[in-house]
mmCIF file of C-alpha atoms (C1' of nucleotides) in Angstrom:
data_model
loop_
_atom_site.group_PDB
_atom_site.id
_atom_site.type_symbol
_atom_site.label_atom_id
_atom_site.label_comp_id
_atom_site.label_asym_id
_atom_site.label_seq_id
_atom_site.Cartn_x
_atom_site.Cartn_y
_atom_site.Cartn_z
ATOM 1 C CA MET A 94 0.317 0.070 -0.112
ATOM 2 C CA GLU A 95 1.473 3.006 -1.042
ATOM 3 C CA MET A 96 1.142 6.680 0.920
ATOM 4 C CA ASN A 97 0.624 8.485 -1.836
ATOM 5 C CA GLN A 98 -2.202 7.122 -3.737
ATOM 6 C CA LEU A 99 -5.766 6.597 -2.932
ATOM 7 C CA ASN A 100 -5.927 7.862 0.424
ATOM 8 C CA SER A 101 -10.240 7.273 0.312
ATOM 9 C CA SER A 102 -10.212 10.387 2.598
ATOM 10 C CA TYR A 103 -8.819 10.652 5.349
ATOM 11 C CA ILE A 104 -11.116 8.081 7.039
ATOM 12 C CA GLY A 105 -8.166 6.326 10.014
ATOM 13 C CA ALA A 106 -6.440 9.232 10.770
ATOM 14 C CA GLU A 107 -8.826 9.873 13.715
ATOM 15 C CA TYR A 108 -8.350 6.406 14.666
ATOM 16 C CA THR A 109 -4.321 7.509 14.952
ATOM 17 C CA MET A 110 -4.881 10.332 17.046
ATOM 18 C CA SER A 111 -7.420 8.674 19.305
ATOM 19 C CA ILE A 112 -3.856 6.732 19.902
ATOM 20 C CA ILE A 113 -1.274 8.950 20.948
ATOM 21 C CA SER A 114 -4.245 12.147 22.028
ATOM 22 C CA GLY A 115 -4.173 11.395 25.627
ATOM 23 C CA LYS A 116 -3.756 13.991 27.592
ATOM 24 C CA TRP A 117 -0.057 12.687 28.991
ATOM 25 C CA LYS A 118 0.664 10.029 26.244
ATOM 26 C CA PRO A 119 3.424 11.196 23.792
ATOM 27 C CA LEU A 120 4.891 12.781 26.877
ATOM 28 C CA ILE A 121 5.223 9.109 27.995
ATOM 29 C CA ILE A 122 5.670 7.983 24.735
ATOM 30 C CA TYR A 123 8.878 10.281 24.515
ATOM 31 C CA HIS A 124 10.423 9.278 27.913
ATOM 32 C CA LEU A 125 9.954 5.566 27.587
ATOM 33 C CA ARG A 126 11.893 6.380 24.142
ATOM 34 C CA GLN A 127 14.726 6.305 25.833
ATOM 35 C CA GLY A 128 14.482 2.791 27.722
ATOM 36 C CA THR A 129 12.127 1.129 30.081
ATOM 37 C CA LYS A 130 11.604 2.311 33.058
ATOM 38 C CA ARG A 131 9.382 1.673 36.190
ATOM 39 C CA TYR A 132 6.318 3.290 37.787
ATOM 40 C CA GLY A 133 7.656 5.381 39.603
ATOM 41 C CA GLN A 134 10.131 6.619 37.473
ATOM 42 C CA ILE A 135 7.738 7.557 35.094
ATOM 43 C CA LYS A 136 5.505 9.427 37.960
ATOM 44 C CA ARG A 137 8.519 11.661 39.007
ATOM 45 C CA LEU A 138 9.370 11.754 34.696
ATOM 46 C CA VAL A 139 5.284 13.127 34.740
ATOM 47 C CA PRO A 140 4.634 14.886 37.662
ATOM 48 C CA ASP A 141 1.197 16.847 37.205
ATOM 49 C CA ALA A 142 -0.234 14.011 36.034
ATOM 50 C CA SER A 143 -2.372 12.515 39.279
ATOM 51 C CA PRO A 144 -1.509 9.029 39.393
ATOM 52 C CA LYS A 145 -5.497 7.975 38.221
ATOM 53 C CA VAL A 146 -4.940 9.470 34.879
ATOM 54 C CA LEU A 147 -1.502 7.811 34.217
ATOM 55 C CA ILE A 148 -2.106 5.015 35.390
ATOM 56 C CA GLN A 149 -4.978 5.260 32.925
ATOM 57 C CA GLN A 150 -3.033 6.261 30.297
ATOM 58 C CA LEU A 151 -0.893 3.379 30.897
ATOM 59 C CA LYS A 152 -3.285 1.139 30.445
ATOM 60 C CA GLU A 153 -5.034 2.528 27.298
ATOM 61 C CA LEU A 154 -1.707 2.812 25.539
ATOM 62 C CA GLU A 155 -0.653 -0.928 27.031
ATOM 63 C CA HIS A 156 -4.220 -2.061 25.749
ATOM 64 C CA ASP A 157 -3.354 -0.219 21.950
ATOM 65 C CA GLY A 158 -0.296 -2.339 22.317
ATOM 66 C CA ILE A 159 1.362 0.768 21.804
ATOM 67 C CA ILE A 160 3.492 -0.217 25.343
ATOM 68 C CA ASN A 161 4.689 -3.110 27.100
ATOM 69 C CA ARG A 162 4.159 -3.253 31.056
ATOM 70 C CA LYS A 163 6.020 -6.008 32.776
ATOM 71 C CA SER A 164 5.107 -7.077 35.999
ATOM 72 C CA TYR A 165 7.503 -8.568 38.728
ATOM 73 C CA PRO A 166 5.883 -10.793 42.172
ATOM 74 C CA GLU A 167 7.842 -9.853 44.515
ATOM 75 C CA VAL A 168 7.519 -7.102 47.714
ATOM 76 C CA PRO A 169 7.600 -4.434 47.459
ATOM 77 C CA PRO A 170 5.916 -4.530 44.157
ATOM 78 C CA LYS A 171 7.990 -3.765 40.680
ATOM 79 C CA VAL A 172 6.230 -2.951 37.541
ATOM 80 C CA GLU A 173 8.333 -1.490 34.464
ATOM 81 C CA TYR A 174 6.774 -0.271 31.345
ATOM 82 C CA SER A 175 8.830 -0.441 27.663
ATOM 83 C CA VAL A 176 8.006 0.634 23.888
ATOM 84 C CA THR A 177 6.565 -2.593 21.718
ATOM 85 C CA ALA A 178 7.070 -2.384 18.414
ATOM 86 C CA LYS A 179 4.164 -1.176 16.990
ATOM 87 C CA GLY A 180 4.882 1.491 19.753
ATOM 88 C CA ARG A 181 8.097 2.311 18.219
ATOM 89 C CA SER A 182 6.136 2.182 14.817
ATOM 90 C CA LEU A 183 4.769 5.668 15.983
ATOM 91 C CA TYR A 184 8.317 7.701 16.511
ATOM 92 C CA PRO A 185 7.841 8.856 12.392
ATOM 93 C CA VAL A 186 4.370 10.245 13.397
ATOM 94 C CA LEU A 187 4.579 11.858 16.632
ATOM 95 C CA ASP A 188 8.396 13.054 15.206
ATOM 96 C CA LEU A 189 6.519 14.341 12.322
ATOM 97 C CA LEU A 190 3.932 15.803 15.028
ATOM 98 C CA TRP A 191 5.997 17.717 16.789
ATOM 99 C CA PHE A 192 8.455 18.874 13.799
ATOM 100 C CA TRP A 193 5.206 20.569 12.368
ATOM 101 C CA SER A 194 4.629 22.270 15.468
ATOM 102 C CA HIS A 195 7.508 24.118 15.235
ATOM 103 C CA GLN A 196 7.687 25.180 12.104
ATOM 104 C CA LYS A 197 7.783 28.831 10.963
ATOM 105 C CA LEU A 198 5.199 29.436 8.241
ATOM 106 C CA MET B 211 15.431 22.825 12.814
ATOM 107 C CA GLU B 212 16.601 19.191 11.901
ATOM 108 C CA MET B 213 13.214 16.801 12.760
ATOM 109 C CA ASN B 214 16.368 13.625 13.364
ATOM 110 C CA GLN B 215 17.638 15.540 16.784
ATOM 111 C CA LEU B 216 16.688 17.166 19.297
ATOM 112 C CA ASN B 217 12.541 16.621 19.994
ATOM 113 C CA SER B 218 13.211 17.927 23.577
ATOM 114 C CA SER B 219 10.362 16.183 24.554
ATOM 115 C CA TYR B 220 6.883 15.751 22.140
ATOM 116 C CA ILE B 221 6.251 19.478 23.617
ATOM 117 C CA GLY B 222 4.498 20.233 20.582
ATOM 118 C CA ALA B 223 2.626 17.197 18.846
ATOM 119 C CA GLU B 224 -0.089 17.851 21.367
ATOM 120 C CA TYR B 225 -0.722 21.404 19.964
ATOM 121 C CA THR B 226 -0.233 20.363 15.996
ATOM 122 C CA MET B 227 -3.342 17.412 16.964
ATOM 123 C CA SER B 228 -5.263 19.866 18.871
ATOM 124 C CA ILE B 229 -5.550 21.793 15.835
ATOM 125 C CA ILE B 230 -6.772 18.618 13.049
ATOM 126 C CA SER B 231 -8.543 16.652 16.139
ATOM 127 C CA GLY B 232 -11.673 18.109 15.451
ATOM 128 C CA LYS B 233 -14.435 15.249 15.007
ATOM 129 C CA TRP B 234 -15.556 16.358 11.502
ATOM 130 C CA LYS B 235 -11.158 18.280 10.240
ATOM 131 C CA PRO B 236 -9.573 15.431 8.437
ATOM 132 C CA LEU B 237 -12.500 14.973 6.739
ATOM 133 C CA ILE B 238 -12.778 18.937 5.952
ATOM 134 C CA ILE B 239 -9.291 19.165 4.928
ATOM 135 C CA TYR B 240 -9.243 16.131 2.711
ATOM 136 C CA HIS B 241 -12.760 17.077 0.814
ATOM 137 C CA LEU B 242 -10.769 20.703 -0.137
ATOM 138 C CA ARG B 243 -7.923 19.586 -0.602
ATOM 139 C CA GLN B 244 -9.622 19.013 -3.814
ATOM 140 C CA GLY B 245 -10.330 21.947 -4.865
ATOM 141 C CA THR B 246 -11.923 25.192 -3.049
ATOM 142 C CA LYS B 247 -15.802 24.053 -2.220
ATOM 143 C CA ARG B 248 -18.674 26.321 -0.951
ATOM 144 C CA TYR B 249 -20.665 26.348 2.233
ATOM 145 C CA GLY B 250 -24.003 23.821 0.545
ATOM 146 C CA GLN B 251 -20.983 21.294 -0.877
ATOM 147 C CA ILE B 252 -19.345 20.562 2.040
ATOM 148 C CA LYS B 253 -22.559 20.435 4.228
ATOM 149 C CA ARG B 254 -23.246 17.485 1.012
ATOM 150 C CA LEU B 255 -19.957 16.046 1.101
ATOM 151 C CA VAL B 256 -19.963 15.517 5.521
ATOM 152 C CA PRO B 257 -24.081 14.788 5.675
ATOM 153 C CA ASP B 258 -23.459 13.761 9.093
ATOM 154 C CA ALA B 259 -22.446 16.669 10.649
ATOM 155 C CA SER B 260 -25.298 18.655 11.857
ATOM 156 C CA PRO B 261 -24.633 22.697 11.089
ATOM 157 C CA LYS B 262 -23.998 23.981 14.236
ATOM 158 C CA VAL B 263 -20.977 21.530 14.969
ATOM 159 C CA LEU B 264 -19.799 22.123 11.352
ATOM 160 C CA ILE B 265 -19.485 25.510 11.004
ATOM 161 C CA GLN B 266 -17.860 25.814 14.732
ATOM 162 C CA GLN B 267 -15.181 23.187 13.240
ATOM 163 C CA LEU B 268 -14.596 25.785 9.827
ATOM 164 C CA LYS B 269 -14.219 28.755 12.416
ATOM 165 C CA GLU B 270 -11.606 26.355 14.035
ATOM 166 C CA LEU B 271 -10.048 26.264 11.343
ATOM 167 C CA GLU B 272 -10.040 29.254 10.110
ATOM 168 C CA HIS B 273 -8.800 30.539 12.823
ATOM 169 C CA ASP B 274 -5.829 28.051 13.720
ATOM 170 C CA GLY B 275 -5.093 29.576 10.085
ATOM 171 C CA ILE B 276 -5.846 26.090 8.128
ATOM 172 C CA ILE B 277 -8.550 27.646 5.751
ATOM 173 C CA ASN B 278 -9.228 30.664 4.081
ATOM 174 C CA ARG B 279 -13.127 31.592 4.939
ATOM 175 C CA LYS B 280 -14.108 34.331 1.754
ATOM 176 C CA SER B 281 -17.958 35.507 1.345
ATOM 177 C CA TYR B 282 -19.323 37.324 -1.366
ATOM 178 C CA PRO B 283 -21.547 39.888 -0.630
ATOM 179 C CA GLU B 284 -24.190 38.566 -2.645
ATOM 180 C CA VAL B 285 -28.384 37.548 -2.306
ATOM 181 C CA PRO B 286 -27.948 35.213 -2.072
ATOM 182 C CA PRO B 287 -25.216 34.270 0.429
ATOM 183 C CA LYS B 288 -22.277 32.890 -1.034
ATOM 184 C CA VAL B 289 -19.435 31.654 0.644
ATOM 185 C CA GLU B 290 -16.265 29.852 0.022
ATOM 186 C CA TYR B 291 -14.214 27.998 1.672
ATOM 187 C CA SER B 292 -10.370 26.838 0.702
ATOM 188 C CA VAL B 293 -7.119 25.589 2.224
ATOM 189 C CA THR B 294 -4.100 28.029 2.730
ATOM 190 C CA ALA B 295 -0.180 27.783 2.837
ATOM 191 C CA LYS B 296 -0.397 26.550 5.805
ATOM 192 C CA GLY B 297 -3.274 24.060 5.685
ATOM 193 C CA ARG B 298 -1.595 22.781 2.547
ATOM 194 C CA SER B 299 1.629 21.874 4.661
ATOM 195 C CA LEU B 300 -0.194 19.295 7.111
ATOM 196 C CA TYR B 301 -0.872 17.390 4.434
ATOM 197 C CA PRO B 302 2.240 15.103 4.555
ATOM 198 C CA VAL B 303 1.235 15.061 8.581
ATOM 199 C CA LEU B 304 -2.583 13.380 7.657
ATOM 200 C CA ASP B 305 -1.357 11.147 5.042
ATOM 201 C CA LEU B 306 0.858 9.930 7.725
ATOM 202 C CA LEU B 307 -1.530 9.628 10.307
ATOM 203 C CA TRP B 308 -3.212 7.879 7.607
ATOM 204 C CA PHE B 309 -1.247 5.312 6.790
ATOM 205 C CA TRP B 310 -0.174 3.965 10.362
ATOM 206 C CA SER B 311 -3.960 3.400 10.553
ATOM 207 C CA HIS B 312 -3.796 1.127 7.833
ATOM 208 C CA GLN B 313 -0.415 -0.346 8.063
ATOM 209 C CA LYS B 314 -0.630 -4.246 9.312
ATOM 210 C CA LEU B 315 2.028 -4.991 11.554
ATOM 211 C "C1'" DC C 274 5.692 0.782 45.747
ATOM 212 C "C1'" DC C 275 2.105 0.309 42.730
ATOM 213 C "C1'" DG C 276 -2.243 0.931 41.964
ATOM 214 C "C1'" DC C 277 -8.104 1.735 42.391
ATOM 215 C "C1'" DA C 278 -12.524 4.269 44.101
ATOM 216 C "C1'" DT C 279 -15.990 8.130 44.229
ATOM 217 C "C1'" DC C 280 -16.745 12.655 42.531
ATOM 218 C "C1'" DC C 281 -16.896 16.075 40.277
ATOM 219 C "C1'" DA C 282 -16.255 20.515 36.936
ATOM 220 C "C1'" DG C 283 -15.235 22.170 31.640
ATOM 221 C "C1'" DG C 284 -15.814 21.118 26.889
ATOM 222 C "C1'" DC C 285 -17.011 18.672 22.840
ATOM 223 C "C1'" DG C 286 -20.220 17.374 20.282
ATOM 224 C "C1'" DG C 287 -25.585 16.106 18.926
ATOM 225 C "C1'" DA C 288 -30.685 17.534 18.282
ATOM 226 C "C1'" DT C 289 -33.797 20.280 17.397
ATOM 227 C "C1'" DA C 290 -35.915 24.946 15.976
ATOM 228 C "C1'" DC C 291 -34.874 29.319 13.914
ATOM 229 C "C1'" DT C 292 -32.718 33.964 10.959
ATOM 230 C "C1'" DG C 293 -30.824 37.754 7.350
ATOM 231 C "C1'" DC D 115 -27.900 29.809 0.409
ATOM 232 C "C1'" DA D 116 -25.377 30.755 4.872
ATOM 233 C "C1'" DG D 117 -25.435 30.248 9.173
ATOM 234 C "C1'" DT D 118 -27.122 31.096 15.305
ATOM 235 C "C1'" DA D 119 -29.272 30.132 19.137
ATOM 236 C "C1'" DT D 120 -30.880 26.646 23.045
ATOM 237 C "C1'" DC D 121 -30.474 22.702 25.598
ATOM 238 C "C1'" DC D 122 -28.538 18.538 26.882
ATOM 239 C "C1'" DG D 123 -25.530 14.016 27.441
ATOM 240 C "C1'" DC D 124 -20.768 12.544 27.350
ATOM 241 C "C1'" DC D 125 -16.148 11.174 28.283
ATOM 242 C "C1'" DT D 126 -11.518 13.304 29.893
ATOM 243 C "C1'" DG D 127 -8.719 14.618 32.965
ATOM 244 C "C1'" DG D 128 -8.037 16.751 38.221
ATOM 245 C "C1'" DA D 129 -8.676 15.934 43.308
ATOM 246 C "C1'" DT D 130 -8.207 13.429 47.042
ATOM 247 C "C1'" DG D 131 -8.546 9.293 49.728
ATOM 248 C "C1'" DC D 132 -7.795 4.483 50.598
ATOM 249 C "C1'" DG D 133 -5.972 -0.864 49.316
ATOM 250 C "C1'" DG D 134 -2.450 -5.481 48.488
#
DNA sequence: CCGCATCCAGGCGGATACTG
DNA sequence: CAGTATCCGCCTGGATGCGG
């Protein structure tokens, strides 16, 4: 499928946006892009997100197959988040969105 | 400014999305991409949008400099909408969003 | 340490009827 | 023809306190 032809409309663009358009999702993905992180680390990197919302966004990203959650059966608990292959395929999209916003026209 | 370096975080990606993430905006831009259109034509091309919401989306796109509104002082009224240069610079973004959603992983 | 439960507020979009 | 006006439901995200 070639991009230059037959984007029959932009149906589907909304789908992509629905996946990355949570309040903290781009930031979460950005930080996880630097490498696997524990929940507490993410919490500190995104301090303005309340725990409820942060968990919510992580769950949605996990549900959409963008990130992976790995829980270790330890005490105290340890949970690691990392970006999946599908998630990595989003990098060019987020890069372009970022780039457009910083462009002078 | 190069895209491959220093996207200091993804701050800004949200801005781009806020511009194109109205319910009918991608579809509106898609249709206007084919050429200048009158309000009534857009209304027929996007029939599921109520007049209120359609106008609202057009106004926001205009306010953000994505489309241009040209009103002719005639009776009956005639209004034409077209995509601006800034709006055209969004095409690659929307194309990529569309492409990602149709990708098999 | 890593969450979940509850309550709440603001904004977006839908339905319908009306106007210069 | 090209919009306005009004009312209203839903969903996202925020605040706060509790639990395994």
